[in-house]
XYZ file of C-alpha atoms in Angstrom:
344
model
C -1.874 17.765 30.912
C -5.229 17.718 29.127
C -3.712 16.127 26.006
C -2.033 13.439 28.128
C -5.342 12.522 29.745
C -7.070 12.359 26.366
C -4.302 10.210 24.893
C -4.505 7.819 27.832
C -8.267 7.560 27.437
C -7.954 6.885 23.697
C -5.457 4.086 24.283
C -7.624 2.572 27.002
C -10.727 2.618 24.815
C -8.803 1.268 21.839
C -7.857 -1.812 23.859
C -11.468 -2.691 24.521
C -13.214 -5.146 22.173
C -14.741 -3.396 19.198
C -17.901 -5.399 19.802
C -18.692 -2.989 22.623
C -19.228 -0.270 20.019
C -17.463 2.391 22.088
C -16.344 5.663 20.509
C -12.602 5.894 19.886
C -10.968 9.189 18.926
C -9.819 9.316 15.317
C -6.247 9.901 14.262
C -5.588 13.580 13.638
C -7.844 14.856 16.443
C -4.866 16.229 18.405
C -1.286 17.280 17.815
C 1.387 14.581 17.485
C 4.095 14.515 20.152
C 7.348 16.254 19.349
C 10.137 13.979 18.200
C 13.871 14.670 18.346
C 15.317 11.886 16.195
C 14.208 9.649 13.288
C 11.718 7.016 14.438
C 11.071 3.772 12.590
C 7.429 2.942 11.847
C 7.492 -0.386 13.728
C 7.881 1.089 17.237
C 5.553 2.260 20.028
C 6.970 5.773 19.603
C 5.851 5.820 15.967
C 2.429 4.478 16.973
C 1.977 7.405 19.347
C 2.845 9.938 16.654
C 0.735 8.335 13.928
C -2.311 7.964 16.181
C -2.547 11.767 16.505
C -1.106 12.849 13.162
C -3.373 14.695 10.740
C -3.103 12.758 7.482
C -4.930 15.140 5.146
C -8.083 17.110 6.047
C -11.256 15.275 7.049
C -12.868 15.996 3.646
C -9.921 14.585 1.691
C -10.797 11.917 -0.917
C -8.827 9.305 1.025
C -11.271 9.835 3.907
C -14.552 9.902 1.959
C -17.140 7.474 3.290
C -18.434 5.709 0.192
C -20.768 3.051 1.623
C -23.756 4.791 -0.022
C -22.100 5.802 -3.301
C -23.744 4.539 -6.519
C -22.384 1.460 -8.255
C -20.467 2.061 -11.479
C -22.598 1.059 -14.503
C -19.775 -1.241 -15.687
C -18.886 -2.521 -12.215
C -19.356 -6.209 -13.028
C -17.254 -5.992 -16.184
C -14.438 -4.095 -14.437
C -14.350 -6.575 -11.549
C -14.268 -9.442 -14.065
C -11.356 -7.794 -15.889
C -9.388 -7.653 -12.632
C -10.377 -11.207 -11.673
C -13.648 -12.337 -10.082
C -12.148 -15.523 -8.663
C -8.789 -14.050 -7.710
C -8.267 -13.596 -3.951
C -7.725 -10.434 -1.974
C -4.150 -10.301 -0.779
C -1.797 -7.946 0.977
C 1.771 -6.895 0.474
C 3.966 -6.297 3.512
C 5.630 -3.520 1.598
C 5.231 0.127 2.559
C 7.555 1.020 5.426
C 8.159 4.597 6.570
C 10.209 6.704 8.964
C 9.216 9.743 11.019
C 11.747 12.572 11.189
C 12.114 15.622 13.466
C 11.668 19.171 12.226
C 15.433 19.756 12.186
C 16.284 16.619 10.196
C 19.205 17.525 7.886
C 18.221 17.692 4.224
C 20.313 15.872 1.660
C 20.366 15.824 -2.145
C 18.831 12.874 -3.993
C 19.841 12.400 -7.631
C 16.672 11.931 -9.710
C 17.183 9.561 -12.610
C 13.947 8.872 -14.492
C 11.257 11.463 -13.699
C 13.064 14.653 -12.678
C 10.584 16.817 -14.601
C 7.665 15.334 -12.616
C 9.448 15.347 -9.256
C 9.324 17.918 -6.481
C 12.757 19.498 -5.957
C 14.960 18.696 -2.980
C 16.954 18.543 -0.878
C 14.987 16.068 1.249
C 15.045 14.996 4.937
C 16.246 11.442 4.271
C 17.729 9.928 7.460
C 20.343 7.177 7.631
C 17.732 4.671 8.846
C 15.179 5.237 6.074
C 13.595 1.832 5.377
C 13.229 0.544 1.828
C 10.000 -1.148 0.740
C 9.531 -4.470 2.522
C 11.945 -3.791 5.391
C 12.070 -5.577 7.764
C 9.360 -8.264 7.496
C 9.684 -9.189 3.833
C 13.377 -9.799 4.434
C 13.282 -11.431 7.866
C 10.664 -13.967 6.685
C 12.730 -15.003 3.656
C 15.384 -17.692 4.027
C 17.349 -16.139 1.179
C 17.205 -12.544 2.411
C 17.135 -12.599 6.218
C 20.916 -12.198 6.456
C 20.744 -8.716 4.902
C 21.206 -5.562 6.976
C 19.284 -2.352 6.362
C 22.411 -0.874 4.780
C 22.589 -3.865 2.434
C 18.991 -3.267 1.402
C 19.487 0.481 1.013
C 22.423 -0.249 -1.303
C 20.483 -3.001 -3.105
C 23.324 -5.472 -2.743
C 21.149 -8.290 -4.103
C 20.461 -6.353 -7.307
C 16.676 -6.616 -6.997
C 14.700 -5.039 -9.818
C 11.941 -3.815 -7.524
C 9.984 -0.628 -6.859
C 12.001 0.152 -3.713
C 9.524 2.742 -2.413
C 10.715 4.813 0.532
C 8.568 7.099 2.677
C 9.618 9.897 5.033
C 7.126 11.789 7.201
C 7.821 15.113 8.940
C 4.991 15.330 11.519
C 5.889 18.817 12.757
C 5.667 20.339 9.273
C 2.899 18.018 8.122
C 4.959 17.035 5.086
C 5.235 13.706 3.305
C 8.236 12.771 1.140
C 7.946 9.683 -1.047
C 10.561 8.117 -3.329
C 10.495 5.536 -6.098
C 13.498 3.221 -6.443
C 15.510 4.912 -3.706
C 19.047 3.596 -3.405
C 22.160 4.526 -1.460
C 25.430 4.783 -3.384
C 28.963 5.831 -2.453
C 28.137 9.205 -4.025
C 24.881 9.634 -2.078
C 21.209 8.846 -2.578
C 19.509 8.383 -5.927
C 15.897 7.698 -6.948
C 13.680 7.535 -10.002
C 11.104 9.997 -8.669
C 10.428 12.148 -5.606
C 7.011 13.469 -4.576
C 6.173 15.830 -1.711
C 2.666 16.102 -0.236
C 1.253 18.587 2.269
C -0.666 16.508 4.840
C -2.677 19.586 5.853
C -3.960 20.212 2.328
C -6.171 18.577 -0.316
C -3.848 19.749 -3.087
C -3.171 17.099 -5.729
C -0.166 16.532 -7.958
C -0.224 18.624 -11.156
C -2.536 17.132 -13.768
C -0.671 14.528 -15.794
C 2.102 14.057 -13.244
C 3.040 10.719 -11.796
C 4.200 10.225 -8.197
C 5.915 7.224 -6.670
C 2.636 5.466 -7.542
C 1.635 5.326 -11.211
C -1.678 7.040 -10.402
C 0.030 10.155 -9.066
C -1.336 9.388 -5.599
C 0.428 9.399 -2.229
C 1.138 6.024 -0.622
C 1.474 6.786 3.095
C -2.236 7.679 3.652
C -3.280 4.291 2.243
C -1.116 1.938 4.311
C -2.574 -0.519 6.830
C -0.615 0.368 9.978
C -0.170 -1.445 13.286
C -1.505 1.441 15.376
C -4.749 1.337 13.380
C -5.219 -2.397 13.836
C -4.518 -2.069 17.558
C -6.942 0.841 17.855
C -9.592 -1.116 15.953
C -10.261 1.425 13.203
C -8.917 2.426 9.807
C -10.449 5.752 8.785
C -9.190 6.001 5.211
C -9.262 4.227 1.881
C -6.558 1.712 1.000
C -4.465 1.479 -2.147
C -4.768 -1.533 -4.417
C -2.850 -2.796 -7.431
C -4.382 -4.559 -10.427
C -2.719 -6.322 -13.397
C -4.017 -4.041 -16.154
C -5.424 -0.527 -16.196
C -6.902 1.750 -18.839
C -5.262 4.762 -20.437
C -7.293 7.056 -18.195
C -7.444 8.367 -14.666
C -10.212 9.626 -12.419
C -10.120 11.956 -9.395
C -8.090 11.954 -7.199
C -5.553 10.284 -9.519
C -3.533 12.547 -11.829
C -1.734 10.062 -14.084
C -2.250 6.885 -16.125
C 0.263 4.165 -16.979
C -1.232 2.165 -19.825
C -1.800 2.181 -23.571
C -5.005 0.106 -23.295
C -8.385 1.698 -24.058
C -10.758 -1.148 -23.166
C -13.518 0.430 -21.022
C -13.827 -2.794 -19.026
C -10.430 -2.062 -17.489
C -10.201 0.127 -14.357
C -8.826 3.642 -14.574
C -6.139 4.838 -12.226
C -7.969 6.198 -9.179
C -10.941 3.859 -9.693
C -12.589 3.179 -6.327
C -13.764 -0.254 -5.277
C -15.872 -1.168 -2.266
C -16.410 -4.422 -0.391
C -20.066 -5.367 -0.778
C -22.288 -4.316 2.130
C -23.687 -7.849 2.528
C -20.274 -9.463 2.936
C -20.111 -11.040 6.405
C -17.019 -9.958 8.355
C -17.858 -11.362 11.813
C -16.095 -14.683 11.160
C -12.694 -13.066 10.680
C -9.990 -12.150 13.204
C -10.111 -8.665 14.791
C -7.277 -7.413 12.567
C -8.918 -8.591 9.355
C -12.303 -7.265 10.462
C -10.746 -3.804 10.801
C -9.436 -4.008 7.229
C -12.699 -5.339 5.789
C -14.753 -2.714 7.596
C -12.545 -0.012 6.087
C -13.042 -1.541 2.642
C -16.800 -1.272 3.125
C -16.685 2.258 4.510
C -13.855 3.925 2.552
C -13.016 1.415 -0.164
C -9.734 1.193 -2.044
C -8.265 3.202 -4.919
C -6.493 1.684 -7.914
C -3.004 3.097 -7.509
C -0.640 1.050 -9.657
C -0.212 -1.871 -12.027
C 0.783 -5.066 -10.237
C -0.681 -8.151 -8.600
C -4.470 -8.291 -8.656
C -6.363 -7.264 -5.515
C -3.197 -6.480 -3.522
C -3.493 -3.899 -0.741
C -0.514 -2.408 1.079
C 0.343 -3.160 4.683
C 3.261 -1.874 6.723
C 5.961 -4.587 6.975
C 5.662 -4.460 10.761
C 6.691 -7.586 12.737
C 3.905 -6.824 15.229
C 1.196 -7.374 12.588
C 0.253 -11.067 12.370
C 0.351 -12.833 9.014
C -3.008 -12.276 7.348
C -2.636 -14.132 4.034
C -4.837 -17.124 4.752
C -7.760 -15.037 5.948
C -7.583 -12.376 3.260
C -7.471 -15.006 0.516
C -10.991 -16.063 1.523
C -12.263 -12.787 0.027
C -12.581 -12.933 -3.766
C -12.785 -10.284 -6.457
C -16.473 -11.050 -6.843
C -16.998 -9.672 -3.323
C -16.158 -6.158 -4.565
C -17.957 -3.573 -6.657
C -16.815 -0.410 -8.401
C -18.411 2.819 -7.190
C -18.695 6.358 -8.502
C -19.393 9.639 -6.664
C -23.038 10.699 -6.318
C -24.321 13.256 -8.886
C -24.025 16.162 -6.448
C -20.445 15.346 -5.444
C -18.021 18.263 -5.324
C -14.294 17.554 -4.909
C -12.901 19.275 -1.812
C -10.706 22.307 -2.293
């Protein structure tokens, strides 16, 4: 009964305007409700689970507050290499599904990175969404006719990343796949990575994940429940066109042959400048911009410049026009303070 009262209070407070400055409980402060069947991310049931799910310990690098961290000595040059005049943008890409503790585990054939993948079998349900489902498809005149099964089977032959994310809240486990596809013989993927959401343990040094930096994706997604609650309490992931042949904590992998020190490393952390005015933006965008000031964003992959990941949730309004008002020049690269010790 106590947990029900607390949950009700959290929801009630989260609905109040953030201008009131009221305290709202953070995700992970209580145990997620038990689920008995796979739940898609774009549902109230998923919101309830995610709002109480521990997504890594409080001292995890994704949850470091970096507003006071020193500026990188080559910050201006790195920002220029990414694109000072290029706009901030978001991809409605990273969908996920929540599964119960007894979700049947199935084999997934690993094609490209079996030696850097965590072994299966994996709790992949029939309704696992592929990257972009459903919004990126429903908002496209050419793709809106596709069913989830069509997308899982890649009937259009898209040469895309096709990330897929499965979360087991009861076990605190995260399963992420790169280029997941359903075939008549079963599931196949290029890579599979498993993360313990209760631990700060990284991928083995030198290993990739479903992101080129060796990082998890799920902890970095902008989710509907966060925007509704009025707080994102973690860093975001960002893609940039070119990276250096280097990585920095918490990344474990690079994906480049370039050695120019003006290019960002995988895992490089960027922060929205403290003097950037966020009051003129919509509540949803203010939540994102505040997180970028407080927690920043980590370079996670090669791709479009200044692109953060957002759940492809139909309940999230389109944010393109607002986000494009923020330019690369509004960001700076930061480094940990001299006394920083990575959490164990």
